[in-house]
JSON list of C-alpha atoms in Angstrom, two decimals:
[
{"chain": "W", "resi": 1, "resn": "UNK", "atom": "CA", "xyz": [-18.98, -0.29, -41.08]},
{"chain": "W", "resi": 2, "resn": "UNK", "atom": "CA", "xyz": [-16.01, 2.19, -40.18]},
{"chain": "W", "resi": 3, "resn": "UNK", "atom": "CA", "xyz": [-13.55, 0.22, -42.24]},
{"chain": "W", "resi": 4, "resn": "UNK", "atom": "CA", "xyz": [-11.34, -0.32, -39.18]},
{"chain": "W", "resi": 5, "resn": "UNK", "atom": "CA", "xyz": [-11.23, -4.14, -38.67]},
{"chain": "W", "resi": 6, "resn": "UNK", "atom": "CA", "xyz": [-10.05, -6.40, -35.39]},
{"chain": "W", "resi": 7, "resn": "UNK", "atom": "CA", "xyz": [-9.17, -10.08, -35.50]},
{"chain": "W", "resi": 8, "resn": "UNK", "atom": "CA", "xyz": [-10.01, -12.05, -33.62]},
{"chain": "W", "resi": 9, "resn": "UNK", "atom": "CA", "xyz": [-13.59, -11.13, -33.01]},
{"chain": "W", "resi": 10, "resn": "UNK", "atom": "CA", "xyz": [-13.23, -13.43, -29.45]},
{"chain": "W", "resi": 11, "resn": "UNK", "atom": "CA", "xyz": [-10.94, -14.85, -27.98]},
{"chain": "W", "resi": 12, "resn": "UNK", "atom": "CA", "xyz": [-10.99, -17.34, -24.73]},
{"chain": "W", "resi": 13, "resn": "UNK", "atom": "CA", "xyz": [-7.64, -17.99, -23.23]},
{"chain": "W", "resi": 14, "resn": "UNK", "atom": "CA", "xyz": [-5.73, -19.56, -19.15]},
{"chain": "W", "resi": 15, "resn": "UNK", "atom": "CA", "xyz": [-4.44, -17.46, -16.98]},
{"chain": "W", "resi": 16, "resn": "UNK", "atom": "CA", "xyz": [-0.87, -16.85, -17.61]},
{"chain": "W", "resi": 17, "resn": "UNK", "atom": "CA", "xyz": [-1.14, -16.68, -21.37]},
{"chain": "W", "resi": 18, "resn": "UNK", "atom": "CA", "xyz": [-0.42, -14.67, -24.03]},
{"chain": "W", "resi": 19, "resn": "UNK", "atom": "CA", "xyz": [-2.35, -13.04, -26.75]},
{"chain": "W", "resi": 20, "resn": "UNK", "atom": "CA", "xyz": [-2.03, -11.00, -30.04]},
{"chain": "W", "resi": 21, "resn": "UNK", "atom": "CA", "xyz": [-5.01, -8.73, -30.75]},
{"chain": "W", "resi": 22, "resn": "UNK", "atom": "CA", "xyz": [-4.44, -7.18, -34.31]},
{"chain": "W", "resi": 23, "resn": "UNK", "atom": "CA", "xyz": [-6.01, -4.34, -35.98]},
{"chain": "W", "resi": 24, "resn": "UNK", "atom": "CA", "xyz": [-5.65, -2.50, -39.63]},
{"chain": "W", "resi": 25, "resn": "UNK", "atom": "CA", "xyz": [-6.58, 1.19, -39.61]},
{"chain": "W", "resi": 26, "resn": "UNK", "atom": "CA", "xyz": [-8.80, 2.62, -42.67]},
{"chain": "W", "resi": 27, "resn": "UNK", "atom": "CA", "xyz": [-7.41, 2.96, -45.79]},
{"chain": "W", "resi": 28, "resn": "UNK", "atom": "CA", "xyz": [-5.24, 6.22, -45.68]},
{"chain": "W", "resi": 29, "resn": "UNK", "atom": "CA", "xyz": [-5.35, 6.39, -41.96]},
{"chain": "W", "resi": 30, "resn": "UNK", "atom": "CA", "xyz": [-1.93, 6.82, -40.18]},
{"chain": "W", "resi": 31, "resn": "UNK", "atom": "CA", "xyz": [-2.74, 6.86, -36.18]},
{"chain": "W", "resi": 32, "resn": "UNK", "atom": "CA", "xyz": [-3.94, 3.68, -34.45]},
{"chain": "W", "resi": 33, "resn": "UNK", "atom": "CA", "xyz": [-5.27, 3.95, -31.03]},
{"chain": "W", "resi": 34, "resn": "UNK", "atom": "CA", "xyz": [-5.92, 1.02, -28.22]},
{"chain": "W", "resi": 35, "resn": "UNK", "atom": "CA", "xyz": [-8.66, 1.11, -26.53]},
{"chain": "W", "resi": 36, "resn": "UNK", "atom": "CA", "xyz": [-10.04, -1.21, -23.48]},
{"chain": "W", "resi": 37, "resn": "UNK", "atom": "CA", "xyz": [-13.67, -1.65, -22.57]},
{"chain": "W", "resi": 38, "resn": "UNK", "atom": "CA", "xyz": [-14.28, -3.32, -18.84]},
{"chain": "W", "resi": 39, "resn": "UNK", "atom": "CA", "xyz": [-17.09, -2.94, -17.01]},
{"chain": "W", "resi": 40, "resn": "UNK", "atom": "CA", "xyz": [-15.60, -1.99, -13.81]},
{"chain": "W", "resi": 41, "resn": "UNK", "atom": "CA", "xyz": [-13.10, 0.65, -15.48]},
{"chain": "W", "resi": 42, "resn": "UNK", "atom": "CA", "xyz": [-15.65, 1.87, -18.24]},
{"chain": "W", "resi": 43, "resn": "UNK", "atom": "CA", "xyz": [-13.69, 2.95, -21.43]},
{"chain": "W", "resi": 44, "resn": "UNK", "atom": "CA", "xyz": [-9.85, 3.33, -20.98]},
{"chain": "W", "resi": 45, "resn": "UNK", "atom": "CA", "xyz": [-7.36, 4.75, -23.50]},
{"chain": "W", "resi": 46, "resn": "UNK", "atom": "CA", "xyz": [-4.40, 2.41, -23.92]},
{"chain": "W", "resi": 47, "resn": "UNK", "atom": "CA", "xyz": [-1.67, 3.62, -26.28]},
{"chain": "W", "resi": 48, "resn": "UNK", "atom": "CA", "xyz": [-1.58, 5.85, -29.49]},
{"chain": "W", "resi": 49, "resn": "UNK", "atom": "CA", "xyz": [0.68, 4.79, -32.72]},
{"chain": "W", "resi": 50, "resn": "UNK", "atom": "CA", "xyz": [0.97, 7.51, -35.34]},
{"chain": "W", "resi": 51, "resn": "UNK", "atom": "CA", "xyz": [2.63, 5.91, -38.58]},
{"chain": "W", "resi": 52, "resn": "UNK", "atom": "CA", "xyz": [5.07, 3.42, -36.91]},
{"chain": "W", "resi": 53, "resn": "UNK", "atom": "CA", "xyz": [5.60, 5.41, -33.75]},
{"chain": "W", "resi": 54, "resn": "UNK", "atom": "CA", "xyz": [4.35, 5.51, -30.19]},
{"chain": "W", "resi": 55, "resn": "UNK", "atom": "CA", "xyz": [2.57, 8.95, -29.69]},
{"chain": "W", "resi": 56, "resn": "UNK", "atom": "CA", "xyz": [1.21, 8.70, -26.28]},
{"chain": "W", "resi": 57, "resn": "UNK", "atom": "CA", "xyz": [0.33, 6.03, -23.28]},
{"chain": "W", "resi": 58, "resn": "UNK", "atom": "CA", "xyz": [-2.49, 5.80, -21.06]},
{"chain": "W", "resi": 59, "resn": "UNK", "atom": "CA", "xyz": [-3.35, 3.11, -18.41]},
{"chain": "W", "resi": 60, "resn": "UNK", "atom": "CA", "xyz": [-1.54, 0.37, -20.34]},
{"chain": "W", "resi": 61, "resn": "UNK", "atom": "CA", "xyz": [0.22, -2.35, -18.09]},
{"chain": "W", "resi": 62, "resn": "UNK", "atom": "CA", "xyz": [3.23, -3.02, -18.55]},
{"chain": "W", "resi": 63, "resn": "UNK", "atom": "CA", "xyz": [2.59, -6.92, -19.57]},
{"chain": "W", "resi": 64, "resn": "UNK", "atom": "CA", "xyz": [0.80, -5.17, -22.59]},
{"chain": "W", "resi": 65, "resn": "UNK", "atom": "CA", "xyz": [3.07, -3.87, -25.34]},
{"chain": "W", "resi": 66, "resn": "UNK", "atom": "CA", "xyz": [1.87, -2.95, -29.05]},
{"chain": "W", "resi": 67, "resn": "UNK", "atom": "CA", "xyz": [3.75, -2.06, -32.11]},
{"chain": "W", "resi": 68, "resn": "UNK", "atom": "CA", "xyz": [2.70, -0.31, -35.44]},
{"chain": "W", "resi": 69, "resn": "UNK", "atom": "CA", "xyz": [3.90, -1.84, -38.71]},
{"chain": "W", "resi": 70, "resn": "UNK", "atom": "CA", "xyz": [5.11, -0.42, -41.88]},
{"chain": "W", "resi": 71, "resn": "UNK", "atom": "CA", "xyz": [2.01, -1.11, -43.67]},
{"chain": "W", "resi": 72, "resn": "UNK", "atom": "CA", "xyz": [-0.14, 0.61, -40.65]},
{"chain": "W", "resi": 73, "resn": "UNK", "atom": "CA", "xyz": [-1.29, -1.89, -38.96]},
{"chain": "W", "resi": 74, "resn": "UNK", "atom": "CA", "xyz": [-0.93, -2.34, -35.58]},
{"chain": "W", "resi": 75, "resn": "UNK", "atom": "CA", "xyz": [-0.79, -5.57, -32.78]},
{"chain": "W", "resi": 76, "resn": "UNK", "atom": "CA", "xyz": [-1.39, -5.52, -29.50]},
{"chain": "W", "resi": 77, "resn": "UNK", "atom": "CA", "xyz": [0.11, -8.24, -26.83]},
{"chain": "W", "resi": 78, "resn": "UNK", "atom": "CA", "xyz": [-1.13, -9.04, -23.66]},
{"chain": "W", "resi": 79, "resn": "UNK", "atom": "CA", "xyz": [1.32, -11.41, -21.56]},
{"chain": "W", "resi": 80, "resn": "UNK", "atom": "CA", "xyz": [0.69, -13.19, -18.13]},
{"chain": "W", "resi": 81, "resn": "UNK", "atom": "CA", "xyz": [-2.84, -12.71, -18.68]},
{"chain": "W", "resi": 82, "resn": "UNK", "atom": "CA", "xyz": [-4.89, -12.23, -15.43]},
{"chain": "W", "resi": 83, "resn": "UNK", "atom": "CA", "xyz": [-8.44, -12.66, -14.69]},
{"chain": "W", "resi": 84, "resn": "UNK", "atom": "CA", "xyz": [-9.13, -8.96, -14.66]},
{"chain": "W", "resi": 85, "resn": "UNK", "atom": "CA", "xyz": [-7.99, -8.42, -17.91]},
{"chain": "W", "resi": 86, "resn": "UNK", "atom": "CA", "xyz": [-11.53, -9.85, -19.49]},
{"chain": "W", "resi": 87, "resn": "UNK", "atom": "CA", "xyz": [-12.77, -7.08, -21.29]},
{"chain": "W", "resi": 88, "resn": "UNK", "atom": "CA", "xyz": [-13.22, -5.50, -24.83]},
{"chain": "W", "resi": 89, "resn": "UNK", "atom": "CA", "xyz": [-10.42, -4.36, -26.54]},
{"chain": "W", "resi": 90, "resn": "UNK", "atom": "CA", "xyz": [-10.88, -1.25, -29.01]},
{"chain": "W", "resi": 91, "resn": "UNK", "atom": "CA", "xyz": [-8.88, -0.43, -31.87]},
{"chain": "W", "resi": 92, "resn": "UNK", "atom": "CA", "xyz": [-9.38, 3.46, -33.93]},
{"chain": "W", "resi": 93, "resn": "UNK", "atom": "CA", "xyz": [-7.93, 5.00, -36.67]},
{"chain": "W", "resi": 94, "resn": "UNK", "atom": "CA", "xyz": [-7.60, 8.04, -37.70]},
{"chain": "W", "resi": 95, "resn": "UNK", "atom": "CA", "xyz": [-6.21, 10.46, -40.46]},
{"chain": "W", "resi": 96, "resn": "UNK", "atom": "CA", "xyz": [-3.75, 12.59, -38.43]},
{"chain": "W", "resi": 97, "resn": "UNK", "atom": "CA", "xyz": [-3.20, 12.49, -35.04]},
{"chain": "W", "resi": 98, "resn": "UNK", "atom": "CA", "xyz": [-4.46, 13.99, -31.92]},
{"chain": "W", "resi": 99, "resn": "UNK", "atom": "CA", "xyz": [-7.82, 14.54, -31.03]},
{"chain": "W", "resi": 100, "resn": "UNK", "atom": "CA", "xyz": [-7.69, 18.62, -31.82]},
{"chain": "W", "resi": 101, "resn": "UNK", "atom": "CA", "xyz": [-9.23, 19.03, -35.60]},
{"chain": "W", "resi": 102, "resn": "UNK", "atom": "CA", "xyz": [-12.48, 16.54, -35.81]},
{"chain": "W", "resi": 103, "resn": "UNK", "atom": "CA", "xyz": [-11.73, 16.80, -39.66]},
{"chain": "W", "resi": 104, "resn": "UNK", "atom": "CA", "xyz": [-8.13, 15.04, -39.66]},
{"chain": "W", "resi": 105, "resn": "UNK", "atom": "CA", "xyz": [-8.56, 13.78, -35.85]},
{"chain": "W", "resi": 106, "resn": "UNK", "atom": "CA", "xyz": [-12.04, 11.73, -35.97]},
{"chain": "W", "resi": 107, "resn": "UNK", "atom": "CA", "xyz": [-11.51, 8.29, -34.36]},
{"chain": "W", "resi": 108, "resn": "UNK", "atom": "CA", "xyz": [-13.24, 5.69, -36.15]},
{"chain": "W", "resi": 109, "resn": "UNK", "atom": "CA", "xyz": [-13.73, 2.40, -33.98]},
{"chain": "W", "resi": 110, "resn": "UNK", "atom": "CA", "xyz": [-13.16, -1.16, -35.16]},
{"chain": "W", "resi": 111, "resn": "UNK", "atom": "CA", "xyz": [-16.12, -3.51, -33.44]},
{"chain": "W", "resi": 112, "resn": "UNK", "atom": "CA", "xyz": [-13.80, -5.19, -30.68]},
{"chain": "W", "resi": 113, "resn": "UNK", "atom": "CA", "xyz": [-12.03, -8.15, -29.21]},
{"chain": "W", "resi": 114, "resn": "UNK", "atom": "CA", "xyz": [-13.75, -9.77, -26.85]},
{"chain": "W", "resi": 115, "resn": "UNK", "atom": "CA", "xyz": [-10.78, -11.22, -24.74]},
{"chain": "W", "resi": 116, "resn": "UNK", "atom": "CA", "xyz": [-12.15, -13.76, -21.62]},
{"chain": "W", "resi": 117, "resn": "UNK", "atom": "CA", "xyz": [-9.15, -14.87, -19.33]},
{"chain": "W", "resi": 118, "resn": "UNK", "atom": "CA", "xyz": [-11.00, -18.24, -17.47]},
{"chain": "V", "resi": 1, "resn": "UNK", "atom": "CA", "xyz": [-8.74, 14.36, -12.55]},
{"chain": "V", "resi": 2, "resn": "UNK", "atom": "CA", "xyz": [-9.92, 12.81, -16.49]},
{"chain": "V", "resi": 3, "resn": "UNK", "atom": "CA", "xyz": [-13.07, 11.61, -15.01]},
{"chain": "V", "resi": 4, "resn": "UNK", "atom": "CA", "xyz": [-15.91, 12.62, -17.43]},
{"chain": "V", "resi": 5, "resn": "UNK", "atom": "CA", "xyz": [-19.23, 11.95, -15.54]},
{"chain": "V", "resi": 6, "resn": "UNK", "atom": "CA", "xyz": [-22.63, 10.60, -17.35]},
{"chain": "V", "resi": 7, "resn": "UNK", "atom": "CA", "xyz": [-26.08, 9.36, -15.62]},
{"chain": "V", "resi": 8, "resn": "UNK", "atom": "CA", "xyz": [-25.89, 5.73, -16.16]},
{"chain": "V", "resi": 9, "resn": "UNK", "atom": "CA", "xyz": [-30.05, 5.26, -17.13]},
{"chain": "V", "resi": 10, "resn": "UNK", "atom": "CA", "xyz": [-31.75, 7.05, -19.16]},
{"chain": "V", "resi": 11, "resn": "UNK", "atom": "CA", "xyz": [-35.60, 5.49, -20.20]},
{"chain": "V", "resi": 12, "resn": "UNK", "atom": "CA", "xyz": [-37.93, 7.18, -22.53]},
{"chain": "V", "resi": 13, "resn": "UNK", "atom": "CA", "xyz": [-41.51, 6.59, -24.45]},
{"chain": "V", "resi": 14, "resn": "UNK", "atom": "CA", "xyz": [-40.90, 6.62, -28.24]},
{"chain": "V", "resi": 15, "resn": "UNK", "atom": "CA", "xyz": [-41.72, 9.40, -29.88]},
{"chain": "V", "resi": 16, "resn": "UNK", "atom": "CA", "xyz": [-40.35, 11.66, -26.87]},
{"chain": "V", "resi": 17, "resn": "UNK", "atom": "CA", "xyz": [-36.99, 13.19, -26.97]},
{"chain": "V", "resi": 18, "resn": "UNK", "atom": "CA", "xyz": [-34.17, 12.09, -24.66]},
{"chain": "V", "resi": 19, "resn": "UNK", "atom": "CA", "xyz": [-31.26, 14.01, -23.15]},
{"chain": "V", "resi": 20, "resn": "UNK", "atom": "CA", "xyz": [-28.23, 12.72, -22.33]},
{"chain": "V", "resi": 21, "resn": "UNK", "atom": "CA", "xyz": [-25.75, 14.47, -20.48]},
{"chain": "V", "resi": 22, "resn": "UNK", "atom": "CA", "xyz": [-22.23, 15.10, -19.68]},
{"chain": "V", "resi": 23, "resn": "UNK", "atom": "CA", "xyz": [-19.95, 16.96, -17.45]},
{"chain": "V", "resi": 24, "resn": "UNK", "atom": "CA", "xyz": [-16.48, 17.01, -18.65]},
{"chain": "V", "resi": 25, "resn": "UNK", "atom": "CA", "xyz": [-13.31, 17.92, -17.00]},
{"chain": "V", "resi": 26, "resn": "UNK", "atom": "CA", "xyz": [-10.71, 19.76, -19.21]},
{"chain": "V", "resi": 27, "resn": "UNK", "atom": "CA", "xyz": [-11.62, 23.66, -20.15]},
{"chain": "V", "resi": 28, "resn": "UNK", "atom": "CA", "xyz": [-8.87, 23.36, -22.43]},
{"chain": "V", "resi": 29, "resn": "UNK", "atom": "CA", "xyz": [-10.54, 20.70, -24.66]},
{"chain": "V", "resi": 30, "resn": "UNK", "atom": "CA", "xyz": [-11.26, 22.03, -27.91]},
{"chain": "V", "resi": 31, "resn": "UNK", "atom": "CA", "xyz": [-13.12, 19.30, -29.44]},
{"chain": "V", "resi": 32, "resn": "UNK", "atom": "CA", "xyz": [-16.08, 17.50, -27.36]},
{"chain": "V", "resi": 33, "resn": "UNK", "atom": "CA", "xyz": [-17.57, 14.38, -28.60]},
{"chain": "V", "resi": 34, "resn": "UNK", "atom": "CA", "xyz": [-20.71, 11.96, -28.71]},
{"chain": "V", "resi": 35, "resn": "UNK", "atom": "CA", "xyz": [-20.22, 8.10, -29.36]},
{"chain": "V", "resi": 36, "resn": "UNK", "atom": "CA", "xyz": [-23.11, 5.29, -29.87]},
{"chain": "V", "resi": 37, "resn": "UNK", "atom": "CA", "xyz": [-22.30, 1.69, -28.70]},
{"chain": "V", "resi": 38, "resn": "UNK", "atom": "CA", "xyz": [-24.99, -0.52, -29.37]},
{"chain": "V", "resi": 39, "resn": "UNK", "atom": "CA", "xyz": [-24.95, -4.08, -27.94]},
{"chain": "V", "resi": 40, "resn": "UNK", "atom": "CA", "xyz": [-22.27, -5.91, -29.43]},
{"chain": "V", "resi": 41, "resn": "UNK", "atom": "CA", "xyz": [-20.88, -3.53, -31.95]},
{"chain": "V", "resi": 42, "resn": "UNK", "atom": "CA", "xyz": [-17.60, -0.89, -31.40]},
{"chain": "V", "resi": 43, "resn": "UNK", "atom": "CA", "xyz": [-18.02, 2.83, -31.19]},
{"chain": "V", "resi": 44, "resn": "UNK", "atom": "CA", "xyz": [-19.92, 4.84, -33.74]},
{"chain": "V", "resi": 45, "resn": "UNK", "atom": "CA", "xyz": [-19.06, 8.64, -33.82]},
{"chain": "V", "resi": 46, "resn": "UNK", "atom": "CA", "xyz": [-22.38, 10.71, -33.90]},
{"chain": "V", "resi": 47, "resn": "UNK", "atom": "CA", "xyz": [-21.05, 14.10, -33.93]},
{"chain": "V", "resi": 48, "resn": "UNK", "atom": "CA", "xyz": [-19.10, 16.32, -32.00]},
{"chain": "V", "resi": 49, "resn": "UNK", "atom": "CA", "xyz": [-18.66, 20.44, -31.29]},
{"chain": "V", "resi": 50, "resn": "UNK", "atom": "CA", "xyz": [-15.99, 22.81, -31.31]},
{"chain": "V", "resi": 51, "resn": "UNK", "atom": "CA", "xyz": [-15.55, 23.88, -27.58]},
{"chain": "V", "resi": 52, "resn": "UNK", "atom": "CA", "xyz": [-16.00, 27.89, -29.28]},
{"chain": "V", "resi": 53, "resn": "UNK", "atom": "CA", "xyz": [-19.22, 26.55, -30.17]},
{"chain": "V", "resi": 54, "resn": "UNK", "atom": "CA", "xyz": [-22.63, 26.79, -27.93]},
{"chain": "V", "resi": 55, "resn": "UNK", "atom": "CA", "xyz": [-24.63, 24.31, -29.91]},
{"chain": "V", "resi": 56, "resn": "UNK", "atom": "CA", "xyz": [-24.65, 22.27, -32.79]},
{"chain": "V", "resi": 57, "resn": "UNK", "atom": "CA", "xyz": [-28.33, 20.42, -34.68]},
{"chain": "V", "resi": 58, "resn": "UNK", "atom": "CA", "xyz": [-27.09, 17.65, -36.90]},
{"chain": "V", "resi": 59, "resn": "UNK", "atom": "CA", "xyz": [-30.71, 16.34, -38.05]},
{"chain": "V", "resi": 60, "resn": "UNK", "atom": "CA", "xyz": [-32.42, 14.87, -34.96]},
{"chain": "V", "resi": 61, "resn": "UNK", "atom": "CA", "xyz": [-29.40, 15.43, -32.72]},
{"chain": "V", "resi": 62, "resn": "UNK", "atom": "CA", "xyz": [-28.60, 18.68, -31.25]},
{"chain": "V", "resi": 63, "resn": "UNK", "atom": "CA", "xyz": [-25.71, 19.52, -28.81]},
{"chain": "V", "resi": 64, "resn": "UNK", "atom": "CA", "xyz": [-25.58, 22.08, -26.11]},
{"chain": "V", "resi": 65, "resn": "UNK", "atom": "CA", "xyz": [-22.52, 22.84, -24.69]},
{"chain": "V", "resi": 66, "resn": "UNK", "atom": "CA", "xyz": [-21.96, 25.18, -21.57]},
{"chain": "V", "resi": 67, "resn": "UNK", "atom": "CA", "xyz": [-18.28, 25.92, -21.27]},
{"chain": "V", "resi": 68, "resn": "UNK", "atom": "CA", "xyz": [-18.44, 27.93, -18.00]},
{"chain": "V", "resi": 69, "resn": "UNK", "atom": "CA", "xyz": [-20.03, 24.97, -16.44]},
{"chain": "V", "resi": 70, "resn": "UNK", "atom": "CA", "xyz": [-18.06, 22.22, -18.40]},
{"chain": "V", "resi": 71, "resn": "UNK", "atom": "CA", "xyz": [-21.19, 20.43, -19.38]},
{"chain": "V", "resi": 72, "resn": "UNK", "atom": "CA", "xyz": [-22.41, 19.02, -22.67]},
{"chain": "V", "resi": 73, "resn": "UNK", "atom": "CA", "xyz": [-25.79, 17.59, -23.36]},
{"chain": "V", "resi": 74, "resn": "UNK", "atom": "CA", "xyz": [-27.14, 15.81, -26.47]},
{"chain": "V", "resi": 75, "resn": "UNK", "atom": "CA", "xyz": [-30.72, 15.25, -27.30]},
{"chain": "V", "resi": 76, "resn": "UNK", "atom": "CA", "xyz": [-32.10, 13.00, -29.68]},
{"chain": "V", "resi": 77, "resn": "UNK", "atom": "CA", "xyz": [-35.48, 14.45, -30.87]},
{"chain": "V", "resi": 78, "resn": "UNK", "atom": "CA", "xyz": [-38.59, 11.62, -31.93]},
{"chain": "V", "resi": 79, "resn": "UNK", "atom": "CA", "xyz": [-36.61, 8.70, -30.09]},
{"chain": "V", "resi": 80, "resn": "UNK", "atom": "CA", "xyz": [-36.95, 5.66, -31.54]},
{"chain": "V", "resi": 81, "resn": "UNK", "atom": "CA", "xyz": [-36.30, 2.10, -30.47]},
{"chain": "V", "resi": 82, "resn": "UNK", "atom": "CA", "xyz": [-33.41, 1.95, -33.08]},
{"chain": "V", "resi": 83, "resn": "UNK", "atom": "CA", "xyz": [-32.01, 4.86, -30.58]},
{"chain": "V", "resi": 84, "resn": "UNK", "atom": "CA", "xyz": [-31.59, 1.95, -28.05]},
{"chain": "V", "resi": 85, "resn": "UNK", "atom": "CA", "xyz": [-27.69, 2.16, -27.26]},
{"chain": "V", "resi": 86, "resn": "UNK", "atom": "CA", "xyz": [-24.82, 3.11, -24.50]},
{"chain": "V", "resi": 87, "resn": "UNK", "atom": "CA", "xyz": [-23.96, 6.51, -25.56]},
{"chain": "V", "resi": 88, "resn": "UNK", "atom": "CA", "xyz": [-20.53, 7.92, -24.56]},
{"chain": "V", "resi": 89, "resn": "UNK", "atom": "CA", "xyz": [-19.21, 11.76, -24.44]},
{"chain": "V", "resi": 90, "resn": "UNK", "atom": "CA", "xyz": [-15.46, 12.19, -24.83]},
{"chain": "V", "resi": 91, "resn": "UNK", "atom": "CA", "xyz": [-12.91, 15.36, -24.88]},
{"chain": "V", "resi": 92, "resn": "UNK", "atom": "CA", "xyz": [-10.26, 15.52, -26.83]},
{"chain": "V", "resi": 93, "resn": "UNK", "atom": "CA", "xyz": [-7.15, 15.73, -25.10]},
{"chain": "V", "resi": 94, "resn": "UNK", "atom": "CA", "xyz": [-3.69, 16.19, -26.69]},
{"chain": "V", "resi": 95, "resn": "UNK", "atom": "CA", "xyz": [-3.28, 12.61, -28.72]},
{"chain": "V", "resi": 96, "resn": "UNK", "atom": "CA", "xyz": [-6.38, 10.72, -26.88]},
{"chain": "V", "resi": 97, "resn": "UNK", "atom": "CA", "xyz": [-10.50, 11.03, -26.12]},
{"chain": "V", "resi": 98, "resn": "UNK", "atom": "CA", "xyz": [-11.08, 10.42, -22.37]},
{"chain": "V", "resi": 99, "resn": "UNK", "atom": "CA", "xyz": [-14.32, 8.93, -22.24]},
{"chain": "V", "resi": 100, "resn": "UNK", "atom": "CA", "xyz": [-17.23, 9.23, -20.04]},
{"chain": "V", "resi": 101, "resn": "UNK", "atom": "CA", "xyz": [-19.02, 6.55, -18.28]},
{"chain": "V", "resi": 102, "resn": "UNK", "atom": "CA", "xyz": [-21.78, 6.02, -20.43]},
{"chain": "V", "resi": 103, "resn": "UNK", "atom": "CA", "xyz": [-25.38, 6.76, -20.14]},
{"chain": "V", "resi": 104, "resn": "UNK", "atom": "CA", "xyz": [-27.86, 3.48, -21.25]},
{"chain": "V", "resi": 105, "resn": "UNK", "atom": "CA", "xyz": [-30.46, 4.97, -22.89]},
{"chain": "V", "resi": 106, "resn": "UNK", "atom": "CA", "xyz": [-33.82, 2.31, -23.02]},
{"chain": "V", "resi": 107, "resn": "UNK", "atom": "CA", "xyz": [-36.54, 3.38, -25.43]},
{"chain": "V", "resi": 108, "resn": "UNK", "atom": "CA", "xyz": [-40.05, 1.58, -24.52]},
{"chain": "V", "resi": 109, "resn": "UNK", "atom": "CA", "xyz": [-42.95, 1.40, -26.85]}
]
């Protein structure tokens, strides 16, 4: 167990709908990271939150949006879902931020949303 | 480009060792990382080496890295069935891990 945790663990939705993934970091971690799993794209990095603020985007859409609370832990919203965007979605957490110093930098991985647009 | 390549298969006898590798993208990476996913569960970090570094043993797991080449290796001495995952190498790159394609790795009795 990493101590990162994901709700739902699945979650079967329409086209055209809307979701909230959510995710709390470890205990004394500050940066939350969004990953997505397909198996046509492999493992994608989404977006980086370091305590409450964006940090850095990767192939995120822009019908996806997260946010980072004041207690750490973070959401992420998929709108207009689309067929294509079946896949695992990731959440990590780390101490600092980064992924330069293994001892502050370490991702730990929650174990997933399985998200299936039908 | 950030594509960090893997073999997809790997199968091995238990007992043997298994070596799974990596060829990575970014010179300027200074951390270089091995992930376990094993069916159904999230990402578990196995270890990882400093990109100064030309190997790394961590138990049964060592890590070669050949920075002229950009290409990382891990083998997993006595394989065991437990060993039965998708593992994944990743660079660390400014505030994110770019992730390889990951290798299957099958361990038969």
């Amino acid at each position: 167990d990493s101590g990162v945790t994901q709700t739902p663990k699945h979650l079967i939705t329409a086209t055209g709908q809307r979701v909230t993934l959510r995710c709390s970091p470890r205990s004394g971690d500050l940066s939350v990271y969004w990953y997505q799993q397909s198996l046509d794209q492999g493992l994608q990095f989404l977006i980086h939150y370091y305590n409450g603020e964006e940090r850095a985007k990767g192939n995120i859409l822009e019908r996806f949006s997260a946010q980072q609370f004041p207690d750490l832990h973070s959401e992420l919203n998929l709108s207009s879902l689309e067929l294509g965007d079946s896949a695992l979605y990731f959440c990590a957490s780390s101490v600092a931020q980064g992924g330069r110093n293994p001892s502050t930098d370490t991702q730990y991985f929650g174990p997933g949303t399985r998200l299936t647009v039908l | 480009g950030e594509d960090v390549e893997q073999s997809l298969f790997l199968s091995v006898r238990e007992g043997d060792s298994s070596v799974i590798n990596c060829t990575y993208t970014d010179s300027s990476s200074t951390y270089l990382y091995w992930y376990k996913q094993e069916p159904g569960a999230g990402l578990q970090l196995l270890t990882y080496i400093f990109s100064n570094m030309d190997m790394k043993q961590d138990q049964r797991l060592t890590v070669l890295l050949n920075k002229k080449d950009k290409h990382l290796s891990l083998r997993i001495a006595d394989t065991q069935t437990g060993d039965s995952a998708i593992y994944f190498c990743a660079e660390g790159k400014n505030d994110k891990l770019i992730f390889g394609t990951g290798t299957r790795l099958q361990v038969f009795p």
